[in-house]
N, CA, C and O atoms as a MOPAC input file, in Angstrom:
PM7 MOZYME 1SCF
protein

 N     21.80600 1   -23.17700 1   -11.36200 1
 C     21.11300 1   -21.93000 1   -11.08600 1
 C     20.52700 1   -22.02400 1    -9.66300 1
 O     20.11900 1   -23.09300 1    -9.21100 1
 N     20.50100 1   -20.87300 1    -8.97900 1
 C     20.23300 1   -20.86200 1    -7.30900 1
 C     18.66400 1   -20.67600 1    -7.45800 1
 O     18.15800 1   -20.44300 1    -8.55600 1
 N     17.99200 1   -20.78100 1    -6.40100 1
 C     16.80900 1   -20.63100 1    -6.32400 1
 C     16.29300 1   -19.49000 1    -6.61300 1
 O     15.17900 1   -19.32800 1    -7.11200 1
 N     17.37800 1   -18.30400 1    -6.19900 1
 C     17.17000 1   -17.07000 1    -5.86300 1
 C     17.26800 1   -16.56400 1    -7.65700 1
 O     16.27000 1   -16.00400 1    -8.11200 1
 N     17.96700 1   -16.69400 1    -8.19600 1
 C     18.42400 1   -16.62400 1    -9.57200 1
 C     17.28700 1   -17.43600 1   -10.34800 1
 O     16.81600 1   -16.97500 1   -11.38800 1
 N     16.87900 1   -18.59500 1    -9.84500 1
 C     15.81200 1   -18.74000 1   -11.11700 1
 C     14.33200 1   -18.15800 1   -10.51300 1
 O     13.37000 1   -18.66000 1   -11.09600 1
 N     14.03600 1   -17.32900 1    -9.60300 1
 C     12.98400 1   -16.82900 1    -9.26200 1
 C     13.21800 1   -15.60500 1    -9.87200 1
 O     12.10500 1   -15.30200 1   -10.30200 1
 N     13.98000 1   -14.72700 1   -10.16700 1
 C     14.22000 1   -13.64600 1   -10.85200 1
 C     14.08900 1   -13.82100 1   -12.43300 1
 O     13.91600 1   -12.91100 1   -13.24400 1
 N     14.21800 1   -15.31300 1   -12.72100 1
 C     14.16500 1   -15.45200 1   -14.06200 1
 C     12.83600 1   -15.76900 1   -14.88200 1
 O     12.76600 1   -15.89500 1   -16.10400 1
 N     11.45700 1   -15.90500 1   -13.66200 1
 C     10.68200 1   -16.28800 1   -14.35300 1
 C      9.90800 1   -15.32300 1   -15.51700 1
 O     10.21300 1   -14.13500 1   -15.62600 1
 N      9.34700 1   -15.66700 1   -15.98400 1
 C      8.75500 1   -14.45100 1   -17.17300 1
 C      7.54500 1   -14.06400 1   -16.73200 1
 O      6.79300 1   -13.50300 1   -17.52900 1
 N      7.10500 1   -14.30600 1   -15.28700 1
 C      5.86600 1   -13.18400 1   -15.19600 1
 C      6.33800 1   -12.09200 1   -14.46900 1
 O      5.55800 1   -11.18800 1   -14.16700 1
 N      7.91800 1   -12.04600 1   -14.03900 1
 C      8.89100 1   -11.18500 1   -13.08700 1
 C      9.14600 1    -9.84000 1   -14.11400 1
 O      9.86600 1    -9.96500 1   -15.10500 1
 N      8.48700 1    -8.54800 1   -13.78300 1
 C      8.42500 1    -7.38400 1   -14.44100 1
 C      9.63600 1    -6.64400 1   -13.72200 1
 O      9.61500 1    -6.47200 1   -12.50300 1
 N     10.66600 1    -6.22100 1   -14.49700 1
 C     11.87500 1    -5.09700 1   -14.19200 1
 C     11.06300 1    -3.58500 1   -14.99300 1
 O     10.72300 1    -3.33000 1   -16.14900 1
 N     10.99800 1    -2.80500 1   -13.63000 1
 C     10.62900 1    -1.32200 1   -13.71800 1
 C     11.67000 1    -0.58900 1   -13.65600 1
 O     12.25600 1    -0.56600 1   -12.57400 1
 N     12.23900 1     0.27000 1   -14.85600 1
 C     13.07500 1     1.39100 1   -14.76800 1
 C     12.52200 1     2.20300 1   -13.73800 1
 O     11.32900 1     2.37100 1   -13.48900 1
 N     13.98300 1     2.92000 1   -12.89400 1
 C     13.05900 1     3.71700 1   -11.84500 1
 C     13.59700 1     5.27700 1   -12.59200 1
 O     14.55900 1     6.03200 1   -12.45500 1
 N     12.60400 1     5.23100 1   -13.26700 1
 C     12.14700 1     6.76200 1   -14.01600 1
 C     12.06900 1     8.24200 1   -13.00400 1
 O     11.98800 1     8.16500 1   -11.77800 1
 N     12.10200 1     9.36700 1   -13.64000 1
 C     11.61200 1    10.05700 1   -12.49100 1
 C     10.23700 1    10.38600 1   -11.96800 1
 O      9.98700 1    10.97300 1   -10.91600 1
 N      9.26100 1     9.85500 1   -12.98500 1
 C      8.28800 1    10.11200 1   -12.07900 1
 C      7.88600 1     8.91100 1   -11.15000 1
 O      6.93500 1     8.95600 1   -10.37000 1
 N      8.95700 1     7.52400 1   -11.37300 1
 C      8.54300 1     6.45100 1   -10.11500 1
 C      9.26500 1     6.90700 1    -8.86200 1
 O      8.88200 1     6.51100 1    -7.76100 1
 N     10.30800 1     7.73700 1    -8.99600 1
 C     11.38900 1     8.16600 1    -8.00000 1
 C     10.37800 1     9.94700 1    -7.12600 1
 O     10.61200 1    10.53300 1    -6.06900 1
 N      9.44400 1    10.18700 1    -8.09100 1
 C      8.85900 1    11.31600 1    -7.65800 1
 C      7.79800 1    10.75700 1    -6.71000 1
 O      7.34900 1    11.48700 1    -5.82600 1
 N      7.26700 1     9.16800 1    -6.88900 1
 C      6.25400 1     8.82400 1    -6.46100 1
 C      6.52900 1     8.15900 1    -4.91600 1
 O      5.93700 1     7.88600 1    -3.87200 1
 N      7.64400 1     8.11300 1    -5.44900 1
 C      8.57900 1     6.99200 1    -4.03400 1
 C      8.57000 1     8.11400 1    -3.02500 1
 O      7.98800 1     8.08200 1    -1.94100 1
 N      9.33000 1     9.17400 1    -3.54400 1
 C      9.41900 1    10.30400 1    -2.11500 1
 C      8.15400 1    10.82800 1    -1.81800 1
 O      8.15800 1    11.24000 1    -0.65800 1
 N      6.56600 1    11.06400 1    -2.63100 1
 C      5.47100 1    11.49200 1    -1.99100 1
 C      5.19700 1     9.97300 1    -1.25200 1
 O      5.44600 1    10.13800 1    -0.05700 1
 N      4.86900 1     8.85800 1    -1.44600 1
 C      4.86600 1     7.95600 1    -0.29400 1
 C      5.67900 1     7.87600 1     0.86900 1
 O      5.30000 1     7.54300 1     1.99200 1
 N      6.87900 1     8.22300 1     0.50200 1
 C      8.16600 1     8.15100 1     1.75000 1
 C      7.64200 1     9.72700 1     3.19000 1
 O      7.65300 1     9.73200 1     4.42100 1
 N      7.37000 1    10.50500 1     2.43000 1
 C      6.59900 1    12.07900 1     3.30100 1
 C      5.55000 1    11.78900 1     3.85100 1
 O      5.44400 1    12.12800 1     5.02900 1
 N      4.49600 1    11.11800 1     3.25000 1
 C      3.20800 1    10.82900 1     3.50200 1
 C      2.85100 1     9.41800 1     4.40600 1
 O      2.03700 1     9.40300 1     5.32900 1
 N      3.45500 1     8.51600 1     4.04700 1
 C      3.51100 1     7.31300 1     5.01300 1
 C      4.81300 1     6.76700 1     5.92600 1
 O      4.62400 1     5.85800 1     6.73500 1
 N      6.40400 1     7.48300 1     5.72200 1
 C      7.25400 1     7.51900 1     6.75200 1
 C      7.67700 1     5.85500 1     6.14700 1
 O      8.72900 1     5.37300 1     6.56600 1
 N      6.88100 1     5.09600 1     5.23900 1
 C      7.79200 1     3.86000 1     5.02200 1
 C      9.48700 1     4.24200 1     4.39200 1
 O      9.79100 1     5.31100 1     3.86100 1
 N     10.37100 1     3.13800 1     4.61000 1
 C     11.67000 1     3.22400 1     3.87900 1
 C     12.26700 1     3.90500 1     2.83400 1
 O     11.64400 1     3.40100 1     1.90000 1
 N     12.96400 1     4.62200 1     2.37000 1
 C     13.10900 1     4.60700 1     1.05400 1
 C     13.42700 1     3.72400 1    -0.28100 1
 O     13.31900 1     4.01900 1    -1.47100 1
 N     13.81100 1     2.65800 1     0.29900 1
 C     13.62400 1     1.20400 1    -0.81700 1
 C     12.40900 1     0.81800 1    -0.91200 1
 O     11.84900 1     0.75700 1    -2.00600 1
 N     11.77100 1     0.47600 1     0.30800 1
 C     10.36200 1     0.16800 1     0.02000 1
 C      9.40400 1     1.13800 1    -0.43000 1
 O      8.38100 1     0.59800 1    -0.85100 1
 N      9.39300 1     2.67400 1    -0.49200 1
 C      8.84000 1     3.50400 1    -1.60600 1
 C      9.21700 1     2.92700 1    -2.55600 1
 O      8.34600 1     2.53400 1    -3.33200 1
 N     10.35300 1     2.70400 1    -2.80900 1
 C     10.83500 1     2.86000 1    -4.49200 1
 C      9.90600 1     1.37500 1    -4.95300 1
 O      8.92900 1     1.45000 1    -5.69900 1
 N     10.34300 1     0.23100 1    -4.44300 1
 C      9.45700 1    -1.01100 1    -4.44700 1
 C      8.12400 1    -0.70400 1    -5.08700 1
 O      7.70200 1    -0.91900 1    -6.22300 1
 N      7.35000 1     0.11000 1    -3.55700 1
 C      6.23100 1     0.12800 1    -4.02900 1
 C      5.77000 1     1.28700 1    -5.27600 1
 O      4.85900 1     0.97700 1    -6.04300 1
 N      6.25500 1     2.22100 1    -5.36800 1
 C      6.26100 1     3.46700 1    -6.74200 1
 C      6.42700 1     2.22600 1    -7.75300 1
 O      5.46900 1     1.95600 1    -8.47900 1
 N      7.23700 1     1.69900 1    -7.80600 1
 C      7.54900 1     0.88700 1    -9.38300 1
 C      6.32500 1    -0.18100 1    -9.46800 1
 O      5.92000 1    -0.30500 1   -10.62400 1
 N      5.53300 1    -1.11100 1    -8.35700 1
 C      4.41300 1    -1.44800 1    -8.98300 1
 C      2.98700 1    -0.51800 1    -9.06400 1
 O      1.92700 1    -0.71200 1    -9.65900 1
 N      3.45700 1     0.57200 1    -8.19200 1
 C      1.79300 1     1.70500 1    -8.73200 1
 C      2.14900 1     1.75800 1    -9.97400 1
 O      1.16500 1     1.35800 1   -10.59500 1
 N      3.21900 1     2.09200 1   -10.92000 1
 C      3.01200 1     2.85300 1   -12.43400 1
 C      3.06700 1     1.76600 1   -12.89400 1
 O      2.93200 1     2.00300 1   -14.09500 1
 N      3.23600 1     0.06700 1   -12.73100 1
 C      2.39100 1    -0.68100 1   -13.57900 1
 C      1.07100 1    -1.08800 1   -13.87700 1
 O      0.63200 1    -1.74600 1   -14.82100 1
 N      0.26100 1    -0.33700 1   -12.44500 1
 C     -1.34000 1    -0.47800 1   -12.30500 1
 C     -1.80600 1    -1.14100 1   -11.85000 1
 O     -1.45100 1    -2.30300 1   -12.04900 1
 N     -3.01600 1    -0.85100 1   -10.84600 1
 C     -3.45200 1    -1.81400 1    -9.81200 1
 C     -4.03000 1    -3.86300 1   -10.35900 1
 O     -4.52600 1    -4.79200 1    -9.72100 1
 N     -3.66700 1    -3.71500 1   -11.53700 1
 C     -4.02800 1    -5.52600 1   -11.83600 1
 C     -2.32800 1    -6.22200 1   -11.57800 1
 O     -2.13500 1    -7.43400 1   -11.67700 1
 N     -1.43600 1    -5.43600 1   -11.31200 1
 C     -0.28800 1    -6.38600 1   -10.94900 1
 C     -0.48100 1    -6.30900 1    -9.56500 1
 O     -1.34100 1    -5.65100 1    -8.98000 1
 N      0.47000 1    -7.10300 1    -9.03500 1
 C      0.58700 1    -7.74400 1    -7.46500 1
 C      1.77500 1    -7.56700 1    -6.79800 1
 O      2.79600 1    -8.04300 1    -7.29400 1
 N      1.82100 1    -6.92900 1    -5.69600 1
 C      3.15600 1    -6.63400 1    -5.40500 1
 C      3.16300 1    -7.64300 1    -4.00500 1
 O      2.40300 1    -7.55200 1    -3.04100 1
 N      4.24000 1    -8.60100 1    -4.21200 1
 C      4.12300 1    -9.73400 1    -3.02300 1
 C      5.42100 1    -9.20000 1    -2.34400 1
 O      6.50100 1    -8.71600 1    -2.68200 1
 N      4.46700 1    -9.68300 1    -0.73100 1
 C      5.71200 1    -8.82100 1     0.60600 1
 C      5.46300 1    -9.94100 1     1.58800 1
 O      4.62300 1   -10.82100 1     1.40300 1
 N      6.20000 1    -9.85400 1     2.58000 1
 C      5.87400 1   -10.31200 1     4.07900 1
 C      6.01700 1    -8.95100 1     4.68800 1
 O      6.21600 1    -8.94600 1     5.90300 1
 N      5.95900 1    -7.91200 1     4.13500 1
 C      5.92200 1    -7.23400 1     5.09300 1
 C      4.49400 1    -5.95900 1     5.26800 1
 O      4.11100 1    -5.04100 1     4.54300 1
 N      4.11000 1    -6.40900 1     6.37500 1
 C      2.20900 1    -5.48500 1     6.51600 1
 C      2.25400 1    -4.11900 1     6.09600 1
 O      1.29900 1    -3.57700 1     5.54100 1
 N      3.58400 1    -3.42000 1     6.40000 1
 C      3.71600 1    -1.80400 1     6.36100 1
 C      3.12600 1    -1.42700 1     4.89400 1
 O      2.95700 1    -0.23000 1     4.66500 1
 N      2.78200 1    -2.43300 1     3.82700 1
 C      2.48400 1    -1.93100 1     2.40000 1
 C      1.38200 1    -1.94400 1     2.51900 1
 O      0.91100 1    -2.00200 1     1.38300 1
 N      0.22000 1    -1.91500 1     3.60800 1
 C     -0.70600 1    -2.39000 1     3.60900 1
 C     -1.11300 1    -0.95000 1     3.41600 1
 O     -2.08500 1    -0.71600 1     2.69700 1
 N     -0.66400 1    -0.27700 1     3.81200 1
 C     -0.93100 1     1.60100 1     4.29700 1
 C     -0.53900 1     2.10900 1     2.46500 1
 O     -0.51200 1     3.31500 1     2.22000 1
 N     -0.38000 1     1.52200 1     1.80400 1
 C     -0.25500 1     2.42200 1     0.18900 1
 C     -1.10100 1     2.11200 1    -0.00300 1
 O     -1.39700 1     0.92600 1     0.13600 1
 N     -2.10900 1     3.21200 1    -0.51200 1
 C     -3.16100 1     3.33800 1    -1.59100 1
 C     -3.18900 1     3.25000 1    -2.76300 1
 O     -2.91000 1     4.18700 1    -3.51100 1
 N     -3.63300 1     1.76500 1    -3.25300 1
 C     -4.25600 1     1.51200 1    -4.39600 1
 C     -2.94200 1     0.20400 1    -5.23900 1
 O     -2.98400 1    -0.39000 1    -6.31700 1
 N     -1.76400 1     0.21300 1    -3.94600 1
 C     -1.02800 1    -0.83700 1    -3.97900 1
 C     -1.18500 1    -2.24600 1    -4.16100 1
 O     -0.34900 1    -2.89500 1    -3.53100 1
 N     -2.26300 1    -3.13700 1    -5.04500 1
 C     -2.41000 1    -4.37200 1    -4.87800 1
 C     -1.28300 1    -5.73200 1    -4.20600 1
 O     -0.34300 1    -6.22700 1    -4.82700 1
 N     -1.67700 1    -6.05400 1    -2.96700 1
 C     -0.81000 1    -6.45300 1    -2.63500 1
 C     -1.05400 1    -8.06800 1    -2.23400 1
 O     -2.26900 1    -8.26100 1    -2.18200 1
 N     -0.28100 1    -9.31800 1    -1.92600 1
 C     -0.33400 1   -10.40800 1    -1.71800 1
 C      0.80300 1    -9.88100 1    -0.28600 1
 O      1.80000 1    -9.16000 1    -0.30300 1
 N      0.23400 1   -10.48000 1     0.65600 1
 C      1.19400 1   -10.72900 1     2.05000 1
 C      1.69800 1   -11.76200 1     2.73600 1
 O      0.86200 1   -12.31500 1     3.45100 1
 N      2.65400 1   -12.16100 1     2.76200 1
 C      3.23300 1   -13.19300 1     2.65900 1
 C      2.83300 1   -13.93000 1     4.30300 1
 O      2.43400 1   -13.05000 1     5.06600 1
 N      2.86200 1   -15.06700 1     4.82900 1
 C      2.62700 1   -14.95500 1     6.32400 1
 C      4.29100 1   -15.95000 1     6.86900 1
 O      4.54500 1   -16.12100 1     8.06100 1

């Protein structure tokens, strides 16, 4: 198993259906803050699990979502 493959496998690793209201949430962040459209979708799928999960990035631009709990990688 690759590194990459058993980091996907651990069991605190949450898979979010992207529903339509995470896909509704992705495009009001994507209008409102101009980030990516993957990285909306990213970040939409940990807002509707609620601000006690952690959404880990290296990248600062998530810093600008509201209410996004985030870990930043350096």
């Amino acid at each position: 198993m690759s590194i990459y493959d058993a980091f996907f496998a651990l069991p605190d690793i949450l898979w979010v259906e992207l529903t339509k209201t995470v896909v509704e949430l992705a495009a009001q962040i994507r209008v409102t803050l101009g980030l990516k459209t993957p990285h909306c979708l990213q970040a939409a799928c940990c807002l509707q699990l609620g601000a006690e999960h952690l959404f880990i990035t290296g990248d600062a631009a998530f810093k600008r979502v509201a209410g996004l709990n985030i870990a930043l990688l350096a």
